[in-house]
Short mmCIF file of C-alpha atoms in Angstrom, two decimals:
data_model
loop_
_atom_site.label_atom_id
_atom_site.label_comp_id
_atom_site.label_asym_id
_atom_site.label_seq_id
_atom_site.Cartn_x
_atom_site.Cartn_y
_atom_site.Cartn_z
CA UNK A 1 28.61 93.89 -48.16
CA UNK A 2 28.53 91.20 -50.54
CA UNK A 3 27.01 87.79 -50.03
CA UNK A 4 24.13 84.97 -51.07
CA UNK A 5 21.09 85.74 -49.78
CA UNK A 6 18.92 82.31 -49.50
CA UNK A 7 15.14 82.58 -49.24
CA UNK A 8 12.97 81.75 -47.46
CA UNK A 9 15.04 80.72 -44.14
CA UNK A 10 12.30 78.37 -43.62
CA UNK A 11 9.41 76.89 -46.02
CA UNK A 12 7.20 74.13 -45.58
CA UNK A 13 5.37 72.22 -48.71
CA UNK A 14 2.25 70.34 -49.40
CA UNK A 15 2.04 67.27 -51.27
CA UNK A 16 1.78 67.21 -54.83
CA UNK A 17 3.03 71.51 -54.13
CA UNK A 18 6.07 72.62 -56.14
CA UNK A 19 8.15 75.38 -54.23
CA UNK A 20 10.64 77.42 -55.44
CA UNK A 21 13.83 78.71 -53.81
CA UNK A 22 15.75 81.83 -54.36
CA UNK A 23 19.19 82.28 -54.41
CA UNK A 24 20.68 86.07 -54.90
CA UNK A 25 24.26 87.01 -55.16
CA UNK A 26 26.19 90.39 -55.53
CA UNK A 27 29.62 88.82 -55.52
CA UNK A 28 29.67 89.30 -59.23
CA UNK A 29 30.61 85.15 -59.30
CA UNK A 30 30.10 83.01 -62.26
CA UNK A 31 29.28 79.72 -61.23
CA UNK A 32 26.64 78.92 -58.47
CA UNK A 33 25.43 75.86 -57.25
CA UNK A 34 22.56 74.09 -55.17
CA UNK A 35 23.04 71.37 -52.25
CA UNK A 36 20.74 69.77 -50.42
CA UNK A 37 22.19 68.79 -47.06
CA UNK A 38 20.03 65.61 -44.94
CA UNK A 39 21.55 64.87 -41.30
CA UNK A 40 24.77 62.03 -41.63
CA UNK A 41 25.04 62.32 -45.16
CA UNK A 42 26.86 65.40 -46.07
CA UNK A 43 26.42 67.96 -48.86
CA UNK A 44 24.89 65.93 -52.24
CA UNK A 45 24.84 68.31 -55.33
CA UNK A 46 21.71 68.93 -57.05
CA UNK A 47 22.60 71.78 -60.05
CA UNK A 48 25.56 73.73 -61.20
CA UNK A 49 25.96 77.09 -63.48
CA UNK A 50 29.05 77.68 -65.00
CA UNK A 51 27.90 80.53 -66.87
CA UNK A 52 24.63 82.63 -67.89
CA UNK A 53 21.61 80.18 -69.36
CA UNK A 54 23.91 77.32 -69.26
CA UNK A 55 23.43 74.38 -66.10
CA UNK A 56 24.34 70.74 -65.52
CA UNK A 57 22.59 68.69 -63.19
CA UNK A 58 24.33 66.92 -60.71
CA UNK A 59 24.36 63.86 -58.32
CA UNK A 60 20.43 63.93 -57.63
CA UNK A 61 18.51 66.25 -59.76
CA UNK A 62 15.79 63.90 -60.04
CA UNK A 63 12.63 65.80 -59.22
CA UNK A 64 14.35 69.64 -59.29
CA UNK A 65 14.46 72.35 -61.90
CA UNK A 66 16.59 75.13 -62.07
CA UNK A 67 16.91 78.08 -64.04
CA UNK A 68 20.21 81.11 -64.96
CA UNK A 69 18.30 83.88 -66.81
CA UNK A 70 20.90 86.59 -64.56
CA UNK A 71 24.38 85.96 -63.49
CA UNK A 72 23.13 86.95 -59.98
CA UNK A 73 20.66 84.85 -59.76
CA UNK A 74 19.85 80.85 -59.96
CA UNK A 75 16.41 79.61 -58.52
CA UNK A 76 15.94 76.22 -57.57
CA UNK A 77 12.14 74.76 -57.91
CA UNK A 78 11.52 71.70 -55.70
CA UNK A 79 8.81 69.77 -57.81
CA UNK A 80 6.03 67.47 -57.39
CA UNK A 81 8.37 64.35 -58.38
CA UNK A 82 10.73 64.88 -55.46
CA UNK A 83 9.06 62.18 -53.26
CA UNK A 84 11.58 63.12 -50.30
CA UNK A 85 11.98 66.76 -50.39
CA UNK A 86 12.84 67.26 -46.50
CA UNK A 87 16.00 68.52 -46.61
CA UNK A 88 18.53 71.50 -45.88
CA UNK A 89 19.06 73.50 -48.95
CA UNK A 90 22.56 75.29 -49.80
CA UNK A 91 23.01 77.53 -52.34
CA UNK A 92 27.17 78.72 -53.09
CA UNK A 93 28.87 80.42 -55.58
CA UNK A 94 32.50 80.81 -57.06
CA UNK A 95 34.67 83.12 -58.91
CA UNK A 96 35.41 80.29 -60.90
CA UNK A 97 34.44 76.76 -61.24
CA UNK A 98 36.83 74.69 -58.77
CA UNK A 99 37.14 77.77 -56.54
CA UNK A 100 36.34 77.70 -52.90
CA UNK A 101 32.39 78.29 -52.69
CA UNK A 102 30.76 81.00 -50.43
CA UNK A 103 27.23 79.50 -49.05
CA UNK A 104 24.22 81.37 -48.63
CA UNK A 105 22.10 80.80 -45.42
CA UNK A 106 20.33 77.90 -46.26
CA UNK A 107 16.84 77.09 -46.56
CA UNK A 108 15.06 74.27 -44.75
CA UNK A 109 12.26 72.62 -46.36
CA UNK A 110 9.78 70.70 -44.89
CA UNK A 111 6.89 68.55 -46.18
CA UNK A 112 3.32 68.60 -43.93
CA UNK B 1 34.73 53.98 -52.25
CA UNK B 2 33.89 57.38 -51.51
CA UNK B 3 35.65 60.00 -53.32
CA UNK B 4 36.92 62.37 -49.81
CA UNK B 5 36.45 60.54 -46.70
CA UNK B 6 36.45 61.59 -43.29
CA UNK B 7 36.32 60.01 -39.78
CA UNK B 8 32.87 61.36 -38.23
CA UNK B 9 33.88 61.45 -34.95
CA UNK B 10 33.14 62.84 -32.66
CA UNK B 11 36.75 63.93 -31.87
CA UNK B 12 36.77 65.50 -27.90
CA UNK B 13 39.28 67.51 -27.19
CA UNK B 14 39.99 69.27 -24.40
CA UNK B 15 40.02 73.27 -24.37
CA UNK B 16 43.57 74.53 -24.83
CA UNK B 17 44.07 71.25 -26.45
CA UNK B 18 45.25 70.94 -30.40
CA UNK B 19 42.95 69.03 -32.36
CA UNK B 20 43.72 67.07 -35.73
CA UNK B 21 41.27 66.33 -38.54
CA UNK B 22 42.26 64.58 -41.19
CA UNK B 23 40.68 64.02 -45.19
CA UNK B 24 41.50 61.52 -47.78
CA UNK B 25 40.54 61.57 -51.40
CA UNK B 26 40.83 58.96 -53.91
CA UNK B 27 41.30 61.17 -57.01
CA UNK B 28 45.51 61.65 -57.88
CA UNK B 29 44.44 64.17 -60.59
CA UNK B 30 42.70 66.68 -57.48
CA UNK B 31 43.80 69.70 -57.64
CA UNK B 32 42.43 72.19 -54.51
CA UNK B 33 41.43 71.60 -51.18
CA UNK B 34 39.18 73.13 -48.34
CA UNK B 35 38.74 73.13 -45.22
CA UNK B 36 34.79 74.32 -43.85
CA UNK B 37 33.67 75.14 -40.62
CA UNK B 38 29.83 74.01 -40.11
CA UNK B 39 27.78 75.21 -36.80
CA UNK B 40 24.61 73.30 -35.84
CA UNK B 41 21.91 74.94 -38.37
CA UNK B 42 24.13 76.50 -40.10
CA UNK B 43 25.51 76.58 -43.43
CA UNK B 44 29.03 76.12 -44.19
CA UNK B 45 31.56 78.73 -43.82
CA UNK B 46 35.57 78.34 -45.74
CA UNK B 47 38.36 78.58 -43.13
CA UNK B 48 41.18 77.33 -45.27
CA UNK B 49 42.28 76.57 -48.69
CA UNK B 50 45.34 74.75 -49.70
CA UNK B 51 46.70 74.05 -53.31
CA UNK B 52 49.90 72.66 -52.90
CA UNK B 53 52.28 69.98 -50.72
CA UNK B 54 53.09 70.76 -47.38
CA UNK B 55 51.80 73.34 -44.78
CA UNK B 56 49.80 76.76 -44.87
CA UNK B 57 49.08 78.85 -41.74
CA UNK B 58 46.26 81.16 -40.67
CA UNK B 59 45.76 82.15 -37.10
CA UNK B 60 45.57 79.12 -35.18
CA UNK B 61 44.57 76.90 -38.01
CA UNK B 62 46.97 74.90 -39.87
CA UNK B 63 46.08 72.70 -43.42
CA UNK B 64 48.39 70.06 -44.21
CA UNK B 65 48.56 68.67 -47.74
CA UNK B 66 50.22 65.35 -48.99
CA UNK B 67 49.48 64.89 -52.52
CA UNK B 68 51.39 61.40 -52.77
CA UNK B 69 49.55 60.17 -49.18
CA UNK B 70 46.24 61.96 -51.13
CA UNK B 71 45.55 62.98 -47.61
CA UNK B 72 44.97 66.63 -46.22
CA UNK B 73 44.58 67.54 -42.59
CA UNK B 74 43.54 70.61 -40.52
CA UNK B 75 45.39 71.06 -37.50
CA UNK B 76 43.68 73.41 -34.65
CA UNK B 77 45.71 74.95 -31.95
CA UNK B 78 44.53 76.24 -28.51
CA UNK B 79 41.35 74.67 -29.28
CA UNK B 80 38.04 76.57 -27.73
CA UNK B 81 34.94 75.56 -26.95
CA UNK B 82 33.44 77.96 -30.34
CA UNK B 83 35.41 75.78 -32.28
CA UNK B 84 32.89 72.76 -31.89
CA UNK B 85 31.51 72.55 -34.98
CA UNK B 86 31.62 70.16 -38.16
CA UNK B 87 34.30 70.41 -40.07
CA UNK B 88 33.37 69.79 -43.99
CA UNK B 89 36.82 68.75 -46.29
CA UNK B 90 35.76 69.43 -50.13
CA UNK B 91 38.24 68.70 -53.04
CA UNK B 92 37.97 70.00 -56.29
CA UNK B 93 38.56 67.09 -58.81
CA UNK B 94 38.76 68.88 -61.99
CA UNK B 95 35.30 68.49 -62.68
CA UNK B 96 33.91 72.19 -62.13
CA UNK B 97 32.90 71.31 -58.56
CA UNK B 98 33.47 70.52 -55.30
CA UNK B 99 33.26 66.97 -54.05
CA UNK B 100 32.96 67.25 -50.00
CA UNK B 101 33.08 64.76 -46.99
CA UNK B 102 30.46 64.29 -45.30
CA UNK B 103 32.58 66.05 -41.94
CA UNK B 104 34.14 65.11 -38.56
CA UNK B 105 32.17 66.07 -35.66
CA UNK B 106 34.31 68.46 -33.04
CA UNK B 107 33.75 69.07 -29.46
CA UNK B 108 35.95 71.48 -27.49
CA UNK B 109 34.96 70.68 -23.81
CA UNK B 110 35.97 73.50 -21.44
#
């Protein structure tokens, strides 16, 4: 079946760590896009891929990198600069940009 | 003022019940809508899409779109307890993404 696979489901992070995230999808969908999700304030975007080796940030990309080297494929690294990085992460992707998204799993991060 | 809005309840209905959550946006130029479902640690999943005025049906859900009110609803009929849940509305404003609410808060009580 086709889908996002998110992993880990759960990681935790050290100070000062950077952490990546994965984000797989066989959907065969051009654009994807990362969320991070904190409780009472609903989904704020991070990154966006239109298209193969081409991303914009978005509302809060402060302190997060992301790559597109494969269409199936768009990793999101959780740096050192991201002073608040306790969050729920979303990845989604879309036929098109402006299509309804289909979300992966999630990943919750968690700094100790 | 926030570009989709949405009461975050919680809205209690009663099982059997029909339950009404409503959206507004504040862009005239928006051009889809969506309706998610969103269970406690869980990401988001699409019930309903709706791209022009008036109503579109699936199952026992319902989305309602006025483009002149800029408001879209989602209407829920013989409401059951599995449908409390957080209900995301997400608009696409022409910009290559979705802009969502931040969700109303349902609870079906038996």
């Amino acid at each position: 079946d086709g889908g996002i696979t998110q992993s880990p489901k759960y990681l935790f992070r050290k100070e000062g760590q950077n952490v990546t995230l994965s984000c797989e999808q066989n959907l065969n969908h051009d654009a994807m896009y990362w969320y991070r999700q904190d409780p009472g304030q609903g989904l704020r975007l991070i990154y966006y891929s239109q298209i193969v080796n081409d991303f914009q940030k978005g509302d809060i990309a402060e302190g997060y990198s992301v790559s597109r080297e494969k269409k199936e494929s768009f990793p999101l690294t959780v740096t050192s600069a991201q002073k608040n990085p306790t969050a729920f992460y979303l990845c989604a992707s879309s036929k098109r940009s402006g299509d309804g998204y289909t979300f992966g799993s999630g990943t919750r991060l968690t700094v100790v | 003022q926030k570009e989709v809005e949405q009461n975050s309840g919680p809205l209690s209905v009663p099982e059997g019940a029909i339950a009404s959550l409503n959206c507004t946006y504040s862009d005239r130029g928006s051009q889809s809508f969506f309706w998610y479902r969103q269970y406690s640690g869980k990401s988001p999943e699409l019930i309903m899409s709706i791209y022009s005025n008036g109503d579109k049906e699936d199952g026992r859900f319902t989305a309602q779109l006025n483009k002149a009110s800029q408001y879209v609803s989602l209407l829920i009929r013989d409401s059951q307890p599995s449908d409390s849940a957080t209900y995301l509305c997400a608009v696409n404003t022409g910009f290559q993404k979705l802009v969502f609410g931040t969700g109303t808060r349902l609870l079906v009580s038996p």
